[in-house]
Amino acid sequence: MDKLIYLDNAATTKTAPEVVEAMLPYFTENYGNPSSVYSFASGNKDVITRQREIIADTLGAAANEIYFTAGGSESDNWALKATAEAYAGKGKHIITTKIEHHAILHTCEYLEKQGYDVTYLDVDENGIVRMDELKAAIRPDTILISIMFANNEIGTIQPIREIGELAHERGILFHTDAVQAFCQVPINVDECHIDMLSASAHKLNGPKGIGFLYIRKGVKIRSFVHGGAQERKRRAGTENVPGIVGFGKAVERAAASLKERTTKEVELRDYLIDRIEKEIPYCRLNGDRKKRLPNNVNFSFRFVEGESLLIKLDMKGICASSGSACTSGSLDPSHVLLAIGLPHEIAHGSLRMTLSEETTKEELDYVVGSLKEIVENLRNMSPLYEDFIKKQNR
Ligand SMILES: *Cc1c(COP(=O)(O)O)cnc(C)c1O
């Protein structure tokens, strides 16, 4: 295929043309600072409020519970650090999981150095938190439970409502990193008893560098950036007006198409899973088959090295992602794949493909064809595979 096949939508997505179009006037004509008094600029305040309303509506929240940030990582940092500080008088214990994004895990490690105690829950073989283990982890000094809505690597969706109900019953705050789930799965913050929720625009065809933290009214939360009075004095800095407008547009469009888009994605996702399972031997689907993001496919291929797979796929114009972090200078396989119990050598041979609304069946047919050929070639060069086949034939 001459066209690029982009199957890395969990890493980032293409900014939708109508999003770019909506943003442009806020760079060119309407560049005023929303805090200024003259009407040329102050109109931008209403524009921001409107975007807050659009976002709040999709969550069943109120507009003044939405705080704009510079993205998912900042929202996660804010939720954890500020609650830790504000509720330190009540206790210093936080519960999270072993499969969170590094924006949560590394913030927890930082908090441990500040004297907080963090419990990292195990997950089952599909990546789902066990409710009895969560219950058992709760202590009188637990102030916060932070569990992601859906996992960015294996796509597993957590029992968020049950977790929220439990947290609510025990009077513990509940934060969820919903960066992957927002606008992919319907979310209502009241039904799920969510007190704080992180999201990011660039994961849903919006621009990079803009996100929000939903903070339920009544939650004591400290300011994250000190300075001006923006974001109800909680997060100072001149608003990223074009980004906020782009985010609003992205949410509007993603919310309107949610059902239709995800139905189509689920169909294509399952088609891809079926074909790989039927046509490529010695592979394993990672993550839950049903409680799974509509666009996530993650496989481990035995006797194959994930990085080599990615390079060969790249040569065929296919963009995907592996579960190992070799590119960042470490040879450790993904913490998520290890947490679901994969041995190192199997975790190393993992591949994540995340679809978009633009993905077609023809593209996936080309991907399966390429994958079959590449996996076979790589295995033919593997001494481990050779041994394995010899033993099989004995
Ligand atoms: C992408 C991602 C983040 C980070 O969001 P940024 O906007 O890139 O900072 C956090 N959590 C999850 C689950 C993600 O997928």
Coordinates of N, CA and C in Angstrom, one line a residue, residues 216-333:
R216 N -14.8 17.3 41.3 CA -16.2 17.4 41.8 C -16.3 18.5 42.8
K217 N -17.4 19.3 42.8 CA -17.6 20.4 43.7 C -17.5 19.8 45.1
G218 N -16.8 20.5 46.0 CA -16.7 20.1 47.3 C -15.4 19.4 47.6
V219 N -14.7 18.9 46.6 CA -13.4 18.2 46.8 C -12.4 19.4 47.2
K220 N -11.7 19.2 48.3 CA -10.7 20.2 48.6 C -9.5 20.0 47.7
I221 N -9.2 20.9 46.9 CA -8.0 20.6 46.1 C -7.2 21.9 46.0
R222 N -5.9 21.7 46.1 CA -4.9 22.8 46.1 C -4.7 23.3 44.7
S223 N -4.2 24.5 44.6 CA -3.8 25.1 43.3 C -2.6 24.3 42.8
F224 N -2.6 24.2 41.5 CA -1.5 23.4 40.9 C -0.4 24.4 40.4
V225 N -0.9 25.5 39.8 CA 0.0 26.5 39.3 C -0.4 27.8 40.0
H226 N 0.5 28.5 40.7 CA 0.2 29.7 41.4 C 0.5 30.9 40.5
G227 N -0.4 31.9 40.5 CA -0.2 33.1 39.7 C -1.6 33.8 39.5
G228 N -2.0 34.0 38.3 CA -3.3 34.7 38.1 C -4.5 33.9 38.5
A229 N -5.7 34.5 38.2 CA -6.9 33.9 38.7 C -7.6 32.9 37.8
Q230 N -6.9 32.5 36.7 CA -7.5 31.6 35.8 C -7.8 30.2 36.4
E231 N -8.8 29.5 35.8 CA -9.3 28.2 36.3 C -9.6 28.3 37.8
R232 N -10.5 29.2 38.1 CA -10.9 29.4 39.5 C -9.7 29.5 40.5
K233 N -8.7 30.2 40.0 CA -7.5 30.4 40.8 C -6.7 29.1 41.1
R234 N -7.1 28.0 40.5 CA -6.4 26.7 40.8 C -5.3 26.4 39.8
R235 N -5.3 27.0 38.6 CA -4.3 26.7 37.7 C -4.0 27.9 36.9
A236 N -3.0 28.7 37.3 CA -2.8 30.0 36.7 C -2.2 29.9 35.4
G237 N -2.2 31.0 34.6 CA -1.6 31.1 33.3 C -2.7 31.4 32.3
T238 N -2.3 32.3 31.3 CA -3.2 32.7 30.3 C -3.7 31.5 29.6
E239 N -5.0 31.4 29.4 CA -5.6 30.2 28.8 C -5.1 29.9 27.4
N240 N -5.0 28.7 27.1 CA -4.6 28.2 25.7 C -5.9 28.2 24.9
V241 N -6.3 29.4 24.5 CA -7.6 29.6 23.9 C -7.8 28.7 22.6
P242 N -6.8 28.7 21.7 CA -7.0 27.8 20.5 C -7.1 26.4 20.9
G243 N -6.3 26.0 21.9 CA -6.3 24.6 22.4 C -7.7 24.2 23.0
I244 N -8.2 25.1 23.8 CA -9.5 24.9 24.4 C -10.6 24.8 23.4
V245 N -10.5 25.7 22.4 CA -11.5 25.6 21.4 C -11.4 24.3 20.6
G246 N -10.2 23.9 20.3 CA -10.0 22.7 19.6 C -10.5 21.5 20.4
F247 N -10.3 21.5 21.7 CA -10.7 20.5 22.6 C -12.2 20.4 22.6
G248 N -12.9 21.5 22.7 CA -14.3 21.6 22.7 C -14.9 21.0 21.4
K249 N -14.3 21.3 20.3 CA -14.7 20.8 19.0 C -14.5 19.3 18.9
A250 N -13.4 18.9 19.4 CA -13.0 17.5 19.3 C -14.0 16.7 20.1
V251 N -14.4 17.2 21.3 CA -15.3 16.5 22.2 C -16.7 16.5 21.6
E252 N -17.1 17.6 21.0 CA -18.4 17.7 20.4 C -18.6 16.6 19.3
R253 N -17.5 16.5 18.5 CA -17.6 15.6 17.3 C -17.5 14.1 17.8
A254 N -16.6 13.9 18.8 CA -16.4 12.5 19.3 C -17.7 12.0 20.0
A255 N -18.3 12.9 20.8 CA -19.5 12.6 21.6 C -20.6 12.3 20.6
A256 N -20.7 13.1 19.6 CA -21.8 12.9 18.6 C -21.7 11.6 17.9
S257 N -20.5 11.1 17.6 CA -20.3 9.9 16.8 C -20.0 8.7 17.6
L258 N -20.0 8.8 19.0 CA -19.5 7.8 19.8 C -20.1 6.4 19.5
K259 N -21.4 6.3 19.5 CA -22.0 5.0 19.3 C -21.7 4.3 17.9
E260 N -21.9 5.1 16.9 CA -21.7 4.6 15.5 C -20.2 4.3 15.3
R261 N -19.3 5.2 15.7 CA -17.9 5.1 15.6 C -17.4 3.8 16.3
T262 N -17.8 3.7 17.6 CA -17.2 2.6 18.3 C -17.8 1.2 17.9
T263 N -19.0 1.2 17.4 CA -19.6 0.0 16.9 C -18.8 -0.5 15.7
K264 N -18.4 0.4 14.8 CA -17.6 0.1 13.7 C -16.2 -0.4 14.1
E265 N -15.7 0.3 15.1 CA -14.3 0.0 15.5 C -14.3 -1.4 16.2
V266 N -15.3 -1.7 17.0 CA -15.4 -3.0 17.6 C -15.4 -4.1 16.6
E267 N -16.2 -3.9 15.5 CA -16.3 -4.9 14.4 C -14.9 -5.1 13.8
L268 N -14.2 -4.0 13.5 CA -12.9 -4.1 12.8 C -11.9 -4.7 13.8
R269 N -12.0 -4.3 15.1 CA -11.1 -4.8 16.1 C -11.2 -6.3 16.2
D270 N -12.4 -6.8 16.3 CA -12.6 -8.3 16.4 C -12.3 -9.0 15.1
Y271 N -12.4 -8.4 14.0 CA -12.0 -9.0 12.7 C -10.5 -9.2 12.7
L272 N -9.8 -8.1 13.2 CA -8.3 -8.2 13.2 C -7.9 -9.3 14.2
I273 N -8.5 -9.3 15.4 CA -8.2 -10.3 16.4 C -8.4 -11.7 15.9
D274 N -9.6 -11.9 15.3 CA -9.9 -13.3 14.7 C -8.9 -13.7 13.7
R275 N -8.6 -12.8 12.8 CA -7.7 -13.3 11.7 C -6.3 -13.6 12.3
I276 N -5.8 -12.8 13.2 CA -4.4 -13.0 13.7 C -4.5 -14.4 14.5
E277 N -5.5 -14.6 15.3 CA -5.6 -15.8 16.1 C -5.6 -17.1 15.2
K278 N -6.4 -16.9 14.1 CA -6.5 -18.1 13.2 C -5.3 -18.3 12.3
E279 N -4.6 -17.2 11.9 CA -3.6 -17.3 10.9 C -2.2 -17.3 11.3
I280 N -1.9 -16.8 12.6 CA -0.6 -16.8 13.0 C -0.4 -17.7 14.3
P281 N 0.4 -18.7 14.2 CA 0.5 -19.6 15.3 C 1.3 -19.0 16.5
Y282 N 1.2 -19.6 17.7 CA 1.9 -19.2 18.9 C 1.8 -17.7 19.2
C283 N 0.5 -17.3 19.2 CA 0.3 -15.9 19.6 C -0.7 -15.9 20.7
R284 N -0.8 -14.8 21.4 CA -1.7 -14.6 22.6 C -2.3 -13.2 22.6
L285 N -3.6 -13.2 22.7 CA -4.2 -11.9 22.8 C -4.1 -11.4 24.3
N286 N -3.6 -10.2 24.4 CA -3.4 -9.6 25.8 C -4.6 -8.7 26.1
G287 N -5.1 -8.8 27.3 CA -6.2 -8.0 27.7 C -7.5 -8.7 27.6
D288 N -8.6 -8.2 28.2 CA -9.9 -8.9 28.2 C -10.5 -8.8 26.8
R289 N -11.1 -9.9 26.4 CA -11.7 -10.0 25.1 C -12.9 -9.0 25.0
K290 N -13.7 -8.9 26.0 CA -14.9 -8.1 26.0 C -14.8 -6.7 26.6
K291 N -14.3 -6.7 27.9 CA -14.1 -5.5 28.6 C -12.9 -4.8 28.1
R292 N -13.0 -4.2 26.9 CA -11.9 -3.8 26.2 C -12.2 -2.5 25.4
L293 N -11.3 -1.6 25.2 CA -11.5 -0.4 24.4 C -11.9 -0.8 23.0
P294 N -12.8 -0.1 22.4 CA -13.2 -0.5 21.0 C -12.1 -0.6 20.0
N295 N -11.0 0.1 20.2 CA -10.0 0.2 19.2 C -8.7 -0.5 19.5
N296 N -8.7 -1.2 20.6 CA -7.4 -1.8 21.0 C -7.2 -3.3 20.7
V297 N -6.0 -3.5 20.1 CA -5.6 -4.9 19.8 C -4.2 -5.1 20.3
N298 N -3.9 -6.1 21.2 CA -2.6 -6.3 21.7 C -2.3 -7.7 21.7
F299 N -1.2 -8.1 21.0 CA -0.8 -9.5 20.9 C 0.6 -9.7 21.3
S300 N 0.9 -10.9 21.8 CA 2.3 -11.3 22.0 C 2.5 -12.5 21.0
F301 N 3.7 -12.4 20.3 CA 4.0 -13.5 19.4 C 5.3 -14.2 20.0
R302 N 5.2 -15.4 20.2 CA 6.4 -16.1 20.8 C 7.5 -16.2 19.7
F303 N 8.7 -16.2 20.2 CA 9.9 -16.3 19.4 C 10.1 -15.1 18.5
V304 N 9.5 -13.9 18.9 CA 9.7 -12.7 18.0 C 10.0 -11.6 19.0
E305 N 10.8 -10.7 18.5 CA 11.2 -9.5 19.3 C 10.4 -8.3 18.8
G306 N 9.7 -7.7 19.8 CA 8.8 -6.6 19.4 C 9.4 -5.5 18.6
E307 N 10.6 -5.1 19.0 CA 11.2 -4.0 18.3 C 11.5 -4.3 16.8
S308 N 11.9 -5.6 16.6 CA 12.2 -6.0 15.2 C 10.9 -6.0 14.4
L309 N 9.9 -6.4 15.0 CA 8.6 -6.5 14.4 C 8.1 -5.0 14.0
L310 N 8.3 -4.1 14.9 CA 8.0 -2.7 14.6 C 8.7 -2.1 13.4
I311 N 10.0 -2.4 13.4 CA 10.9 -1.9 12.3 C 10.4 -2.5 11.0
K312 N 10.2 -3.8 10.9 CA 9.7 -4.4 9.7 C 8.3 -3.9 9.3
L313 N 7.5 -3.7 10.2 CA 6.2 -3.1 9.9 C 6.3 -1.7 9.3
D314 N 7.2 -1.0 9.9 CA 7.5 0.4 9.5 C 7.9 0.4 8.0
M315 N 8.7 -0.6 7.7 CA 9.2 -0.7 6.3 C 8.0 -0.9 5.3
K316 N 6.9 -1.5 5.9 CA 5.7 -1.7 5.0 C 4.7 -0.6 5.2
G317 N 5.1 0.5 5.9 CA 4.2 1.7 6.0 C 3.2 1.5 7.1
I318 N 3.5 0.6 8.1 CA 2.5 0.4 9.1 C 3.1 0.9 10.5
C319 N 2.3 1.8 11.1 CA 2.7 2.4 12.4 C 2.0 1.7 13.5
A320 N 2.8 1.1 14.4 CA 2.2 0.4 15.5 C 3.1 0.6 16.7
S321 N 2.9 -0.1 17.8 CA 3.7 0.1 19.0 C 4.0 -1.2 19.7
S322 N 5.1 -1.3 20.4 CA 5.4 -2.5 21.1 C 5.2 -2.3 22.6
G323 N 5.3 -3.4 23.3 CA 5.1 -3.3 24.7 C 6.4 -3.1 25.5
S324 N 7.5 -3.1 24.8 CA 8.8 -2.9 25.5 C 9.2 -1.5 25.3
A325 N 10.1 -1.1 26.2 CA 10.5 0.3 26.2 C 12.0 0.5 25.7
C326 N 12.4 -0.4 24.7 CA 13.8 -0.4 24.2 C 14.1 1.0 23.7
T327 N 13.2 1.6 23.0 CA 13.4 2.9 22.4 C 13.9 4.0 23.4
S328 N 13.3 3.8 24.6 CA 13.7 4.8 25.6 C 14.9 4.4 26.4
G329 N 15.7 3.5 25.8 CA 17.0 3.2 26.4 C 16.9 2.1 27.4
S330 N 15.7 1.5 27.7 CA 15.6 0.5 28.7 C 15.2 -0.8 28.0
L331 N 15.7 -1.9 28.5 CA 15.3 -3.2 27.9 C 14.2 -3.9 28.6
D332 N 13.6 -3.2 29.6 CA 12.6 -3.8 30.4 C 11.3 -3.9 29.6
P333 N 10.6 -5.0 29.6 CA 9.3 -5.0 29.0 C 8.3 -4.2 29.7

